[in-house]
Amino acid sequence: MGSFDVPLADERTQLDAFTEEYRGAVEAALDGLTEEQARRRLVPSATTLLGLLKHVTWMQRVWFEECVGGTPRRELGLVGTPDDSFRLTAEDTVASVTAAHREACATARKVVADLPLDTVVTGHRTGPRTLRWVYLQVLRELAHHCGHADVLREQVLAG
């Protein structure tokens, strides 16, 4: 179900639809690419198409597993900073990073399943916020990085 399928639905249904749509769009940026294309660096930063998917996986784990779920990032085995979350290892492949993203999304869905949007969550190191705020932050990040992915994919396919 996409965002245009739920214009009159309740707020939670709309937030879930937008989140799922952007999750799929970030993954789709890798469709049909070789491992080399997915790893190709086209900008001075560590940002690559595969790195973007790795980062949004990390980002969702921070917001849903750490902030909402209350498990510290160190216990989750997550790198400490957003910049580090883009960095690829030799073991990272399109298949492995996609699988990790799907697992993080599934976990996120479970973590929030029974929580109202007004639930105050306290697991983030910068302080409490509502679940609604977390959804909006995740959507902001996903939309931001979908734009990056669109441009990088266009460059990869042109080159």
PDB file of C-alpha atoms in Angstrom:
ATOM      1  CA  MET A   1       0.000   0.000   0.000  1.00  0.00           C
ATOM      2  CA  GLY A   2       1.509   3.307  -1.083  1.00  0.00           C
ATOM      3  CA  SER A   3       1.042   6.809   0.260  1.00  0.00           C
ATOM      4  CA  PHE A   4      -1.518   7.697  -2.422  1.00  0.00           C
ATOM      5  CA  ASP A   5      -3.654   4.743  -1.326  1.00  0.00           C
ATOM      6  CA  VAL A   6      -4.286   6.176   2.148  1.00  0.00           C
ATOM      7  CA  PRO A   7      -5.111   9.923   1.814  1.00  0.00           C
ATOM      8  CA  LEU A   8      -8.131   9.661   4.135  1.00  0.00           C
ATOM      9  CA  ALA A   9      -6.800   6.958   6.451  1.00  0.00           C
ATOM     10  CA  ASP A  10      -5.821   7.540  10.066  1.00  0.00           C
ATOM     11  CA  GLU A  11      -2.472   9.141  10.830  1.00  0.00           C
ATOM     12  CA  ARG A  12      -0.710   5.902  11.775  1.00  0.00           C
ATOM     13  CA  THR A  13      -1.738   4.206   8.536  1.00  0.00           C
ATOM     14  CA  GLN A  14      -0.457   7.199   6.587  1.00  0.00           C
ATOM     15  CA  LEU A  15       2.875   7.271   8.444  1.00  0.00           C
ATOM     16  CA  ASP A  16       3.331   3.531   7.919  1.00  0.00           C
ATOM     17  CA  ALA A  17       2.506   3.830   4.197  1.00  0.00           C
ATOM     18  CA  PHE A  18       4.995   6.664   3.629  1.00  0.00           C
ATOM     19  CA  THR A  19       7.682   4.854   5.635  1.00  0.00           C
ATOM     20  CA  GLU A  20       7.227   1.632   3.676  1.00  0.00           C
ATOM     21  CA  GLU A  21       7.228   3.493   0.371  1.00  0.00           C
ATOM     22  CA  TYR A  22      10.547   5.193   1.140  1.00  0.00           C
ATOM     23  CA  ARG A  23      12.082   1.996   2.502  1.00  0.00           C
ATOM     24  CA  GLY A  24      11.270   0.314  -0.791  1.00  0.00           C
ATOM     25  CA  ALA A  25      12.565   3.239  -2.833  1.00  0.00           C
ATOM     26  CA  VAL A  26      15.989   3.171  -1.162  1.00  0.00           C
ATOM     27  CA  GLU A  27      16.268  -0.557  -1.847  1.00  0.00           C
ATOM     28  CA  ALA A  28      15.028  -0.141  -5.428  1.00  0.00           C
ATOM     29  CA  ALA A  29      17.916   2.231  -6.166  1.00  0.00           C
ATOM     30  CA  LEU A  30      20.136  -0.882  -6.200  1.00  0.00           C
ATOM     31  CA  ASP A  31      17.932  -2.916  -8.561  1.00  0.00           C
ATOM     32  CA  GLY A  32      19.907  -4.372 -11.449  1.00  0.00           C
ATOM     33  CA  LEU A  33      23.233  -2.866 -10.404  1.00  0.00           C
ATOM     34  CA  THR A  34      26.478  -4.785 -10.181  1.00  0.00           C
ATOM     35  CA  GLU A  35      28.408  -4.889  -6.918  1.00  0.00           C
ATOM     36  CA  GLU A  36      30.895  -2.436  -8.418  1.00  0.00           C
ATOM     37  CA  GLN A  37      28.158  -0.021  -9.447  1.00  0.00           C
ATOM     38  CA  ALA A  38      26.525  -0.203  -6.022  1.00  0.00           C
ATOM     39  CA  ARG A  39      29.889   0.618  -4.373  1.00  0.00           C
ATOM     40  CA  ARG A  40      31.011   3.268  -6.864  1.00  0.00           C
ATOM     41  CA  ARG A  41      32.048   6.530  -5.224  1.00  0.00           C
ATOM     42  CA  LEU A  42      30.934   9.553  -7.208  1.00  0.00           C
ATOM     43  CA  VAL A  43      31.275  12.189  -4.485  1.00  0.00           C
ATOM     44  CA  PRO A  44      34.137  13.010  -2.098  1.00  0.00           C
ATOM     45  CA  SER A  45      32.283  11.580   0.921  1.00  0.00           C
ATOM     46  CA  ALA A  46      31.806   7.876   1.651  1.00  0.00           C
ATOM     47  CA  THR A  47      28.317   8.088   0.124  1.00  0.00           C
ATOM     48  CA  THR A  48      27.600   5.304  -2.357  1.00  0.00           C
ATOM     49  CA  LEU A  49      24.347   3.625  -3.279  1.00  0.00           C
ATOM     50  CA  LEU A  50      25.177   0.600  -1.145  1.00  0.00           C
ATOM     51  CA  GLY A  51      26.434   2.881   1.623  1.00  0.00           C
ATOM     52  CA  LEU A  52      23.132   4.765   1.586  1.00  0.00           C
ATOM     53  CA  LEU A  53      21.208   1.559   2.178  1.00  0.00           C
ATOM     54  CA  LYS A  54      23.628   0.590   4.939  1.00  0.00           C
ATOM     55  CA  HIS A  55      23.184   4.018   6.526  1.00  0.00           C
ATOM     56  CA  VAL A  56      19.367   4.000   6.446  1.00  0.00           C
ATOM     57  CA  THR A  57      19.486   0.542   8.000  1.00  0.00           C
ATOM     58  CA  TRP A  58      21.649   1.909  10.817  1.00  0.00           C
ATOM     59  CA  MET A  59      19.456   4.997  11.143  1.00  0.00           C
ATOM     60  CA  GLN A  60      16.275   2.951  11.530  1.00  0.00           C
ATOM     61  CA  ARG A  61      17.922   0.707  14.099  1.00  0.00           C
ATOM     62  CA  VAL A  62      18.993   3.784  16.081  1.00  0.00           C
ATOM     63  CA  TRP A  63      15.517   5.292  16.072  1.00  0.00           C
ATOM     64  CA  PHE A  64      13.415   2.171  16.469  1.00  0.00           C
ATOM     65  CA  GLU A  65      15.628  -0.249  18.421  1.00  0.00           C
ATOM     66  CA  GLU A  66      17.593   2.256  20.506  1.00  0.00           C
ATOM     67  CA  CYS A  67      15.216   5.184  20.921  1.00  0.00           C
ATOM     68  CA  VAL A  68      11.904   3.313  21.004  1.00  0.00           C
ATOM     69  CA  GLY A  69      13.099  -0.119  22.119  1.00  0.00           C
ATOM     70  CA  GLY A  70      15.555   1.171  24.708  1.00  0.00           C
ATOM     71  CA  THR A  71      18.548  -0.978  23.733  1.00  0.00           C
ATOM     72  CA  PRO A  72      21.774   1.057  23.677  1.00  0.00           C
ATOM     73  CA  ARG A  73      23.547   1.255  20.343  1.00  0.00           C
ATOM     74  CA  ARG A  74      26.644  -0.452  21.749  1.00  0.00           C
ATOM     75  CA  GLU A  75      24.541  -3.476  22.753  1.00  0.00           C
ATOM     76  CA  LEU A  76      22.998  -3.487  19.280  1.00  0.00           C
ATOM     77  CA  GLY A  77      26.492  -3.665  17.768  1.00  0.00           C
ATOM     78  CA  LEU A  78      25.982  -0.408  15.867  1.00  0.00           C
ATOM     79  CA  VAL A  79      28.731   1.995  14.887  1.00  0.00           C
ATOM     80  CA  GLY A  80      28.723   5.187  16.901  1.00  0.00           C
ATOM     81  CA  THR A  81      28.218   7.882  14.283  1.00  0.00           C
ATOM     82  CA  PRO A  82      26.182   8.527  11.159  1.00  0.00           C
ATOM     83  CA  ASP A  83      29.366   9.016   9.102  1.00  0.00           C
ATOM     84  CA  ASP A  84      30.654   5.597  10.119  1.00  0.00           C
ATOM     85  CA  SER A  85      27.356   3.998   9.106  1.00  0.00           C
ATOM     86  CA  PHE A  86      28.014   4.723   5.411  1.00  0.00           C
ATOM     87  CA  ARG A  87      31.352   2.886   5.380  1.00  0.00           C
ATOM     88  CA  LEU A  88      31.382  -0.429   3.573  1.00  0.00           C
ATOM     89  CA  THR A  89      33.397  -3.469   4.555  1.00  0.00           C
ATOM     90  CA  ALA A  90      34.725  -6.121   2.195  1.00  0.00           C
ATOM     91  CA  GLU A  91      31.893  -8.399   3.384  1.00  0.00           C
ATOM     92  CA  ASP A  92      29.140  -5.948   2.450  1.00  0.00           C
ATOM     93  CA  THR A  93      27.264  -6.956  -0.707  1.00  0.00           C
ATOM     94  CA  VAL A  94      24.013  -5.827  -2.255  1.00  0.00           C
ATOM     95  CA  ALA A  95      22.418  -9.027  -0.956  1.00  0.00           C
ATOM     96  CA  SER A  96      23.812  -8.776   2.585  1.00  0.00           C
ATOM     97  CA  VAL A  97      23.040  -5.086   3.063  1.00  0.00           C
ATOM     98  CA  THR A  98      19.548  -5.536   1.594  1.00  0.00           C
ATOM     99  CA  ALA A  99      18.924  -8.462   3.945  1.00  0.00           C
ATOM    100  CA  ALA A 100      20.107  -6.401   6.921  1.00  0.00           C
ATOM    101  CA  HIS A 101      17.807  -3.558   5.856  1.00  0.00           C
ATOM    102  CA  ARG A 102      14.812  -5.857   5.585  1.00  0.00           C
ATOM    103  CA  GLU A 103      15.576  -7.353   8.988  1.00  0.00           C
ATOM    104  CA  ALA A 104      15.858  -3.883  10.548  1.00  0.00           C
ATOM    105  CA  CYS A 105      12.527  -2.890   8.972  1.00  0.00           C
ATOM    106  CA  ALA A 106      10.838  -6.034  10.282  1.00  0.00           C
ATOM    107  CA  THR A 107      12.217  -5.384  13.760  1.00  0.00           C
ATOM    108  CA  ALA A 108      11.070  -1.765  13.599  1.00  0.00           C
ATOM    109  CA  ARG A 109       7.553  -2.850  12.688  1.00  0.00           C
ATOM    110  CA  LYS A 110       7.460  -5.191  15.701  1.00  0.00           C
ATOM    111  CA  VAL A 111       8.865  -2.591  18.097  1.00  0.00           C
ATOM    112  CA  VAL A 112       6.170  -0.033  17.268  1.00  0.00           C
ATOM    113  CA  ALA A 113       3.250  -2.373  16.555  1.00  0.00           C
ATOM    114  CA  ASP A 114       1.378  -1.882  19.816  1.00  0.00           C
ATOM    115  CA  LEU A 115       2.469   1.655  20.647  1.00  0.00           C
ATOM    116  CA  PRO A 116       0.273   4.723  20.129  1.00  0.00           C
ATOM    117  CA  LEU A 117       1.870   7.668  18.328  1.00  0.00           C
ATOM    118  CA  ASP A 118       1.725   9.745  21.526  1.00  0.00           C
ATOM    119  CA  THR A 119       3.895   7.240  23.411  1.00  0.00           C
ATOM    120  CA  VAL A 120       6.899   8.993  24.930  1.00  0.00           C
ATOM    121  CA  VAL A 121      10.067   7.018  24.228  1.00  0.00           C
ATOM    122  CA  THR A 122      13.231   7.608  26.199  1.00  0.00           C
ATOM    123  CA  GLY A 123      15.960   5.451  24.704  1.00  0.00           C
ATOM    124  CA  HIS A 124      17.745   8.121  22.669  1.00  0.00           C
ATOM    125  CA  ARG A 125      20.723   9.815  24.252  1.00  0.00           C
ATOM    126  CA  THR A 126      19.374  13.291  23.455  1.00  0.00           C
ATOM    127  CA  GLY A 127      16.244  12.796  25.501  1.00  0.00           C
ATOM    128  CA  PRO A 128      12.587  11.829  25.324  1.00  0.00           C
ATOM    129  CA  ARG A 129      10.339  12.312  22.320  1.00  0.00           C
ATOM    130  CA  THR A 130       7.078  10.894  21.053  1.00  0.00           C
ATOM    131  CA  LEU A 131       6.801   7.943  18.709  1.00  0.00           C
ATOM    132  CA  ARG A 132       5.177  10.350  16.235  1.00  0.00           C
ATOM    133  CA  TRP A 133       8.373  12.443  16.311  1.00  0.00           C
ATOM    134  CA  VAL A 134      10.444   9.307  15.654  1.00  0.00           C
ATOM    135  CA  TYR A 135       8.308   8.452  12.630  1.00  0.00           C
ATOM    136  CA  LEU A 136       8.711  11.974  11.270  1.00  0.00           C
ATOM    137  CA  GLN A 137      12.477  11.888  11.802  1.00  0.00           C
ATOM    138  CA  VAL A 138      12.772   8.521  10.056  1.00  0.00           C
ATOM    139  CA  LEU A 139      10.636   9.778   7.162  1.00  0.00           C
ATOM    140  CA  ARG A 140      12.802  12.893   6.878  1.00  0.00           C
ATOM    141  CA  GLU A 141      15.945  10.773   6.723  1.00  0.00           C
ATOM    142  CA  LEU A 142      14.488   8.290   4.253  1.00  0.00           C
ATOM    143  CA  ALA A 143      13.200  11.023   1.929  1.00  0.00           C
ATOM    144  CA  HIS A 144      16.508  12.869   2.116  1.00  0.00           C
ATOM    145  CA  HIS A 145      18.498   9.773   1.216  1.00  0.00           C
ATOM    146  CA  CYS A 146      16.072   8.671  -1.498  1.00  0.00           C
ATOM    147  CA  GLY A 147      16.946  11.922  -3.252  1.00  0.00           C
ATOM    148  CA  HIS A 148      20.635  11.147  -2.945  1.00  0.00           C
ATOM    149  CA  ALA A 149      20.041   7.634  -4.243  1.00  0.00           C
ATOM    150  CA  ASP A 150      18.115   8.912  -7.269  1.00  0.00           C
ATOM    151  CA  VAL A 151      20.973  11.205  -8.291  1.00  0.00           C
ATOM    152  CA  LEU A 152      23.697   8.613  -7.644  1.00  0.00           C
ATOM    153  CA  ARG A 153      21.815   5.931  -9.580  1.00  0.00           C
ATOM    154  CA  GLU A 154      21.389   8.293 -12.512  1.00  0.00           C
ATOM    155  CA  GLN A 155      25.133   9.004 -12.463  1.00  0.00           C
ATOM    156  CA  VAL A 156      26.069   5.334 -12.159  1.00  0.00           C
ATOM    157  CA  LEU A 157      23.847   4.345 -15.082  1.00  0.00           C
ATOM    158  CA  ALA A 158      25.145   7.220 -17.227  1.00  0.00           C
ATOM    159  CA  GLY A 159      28.774   6.324 -16.588  1.00  0.00           C
TER     160      GLY A 159
END
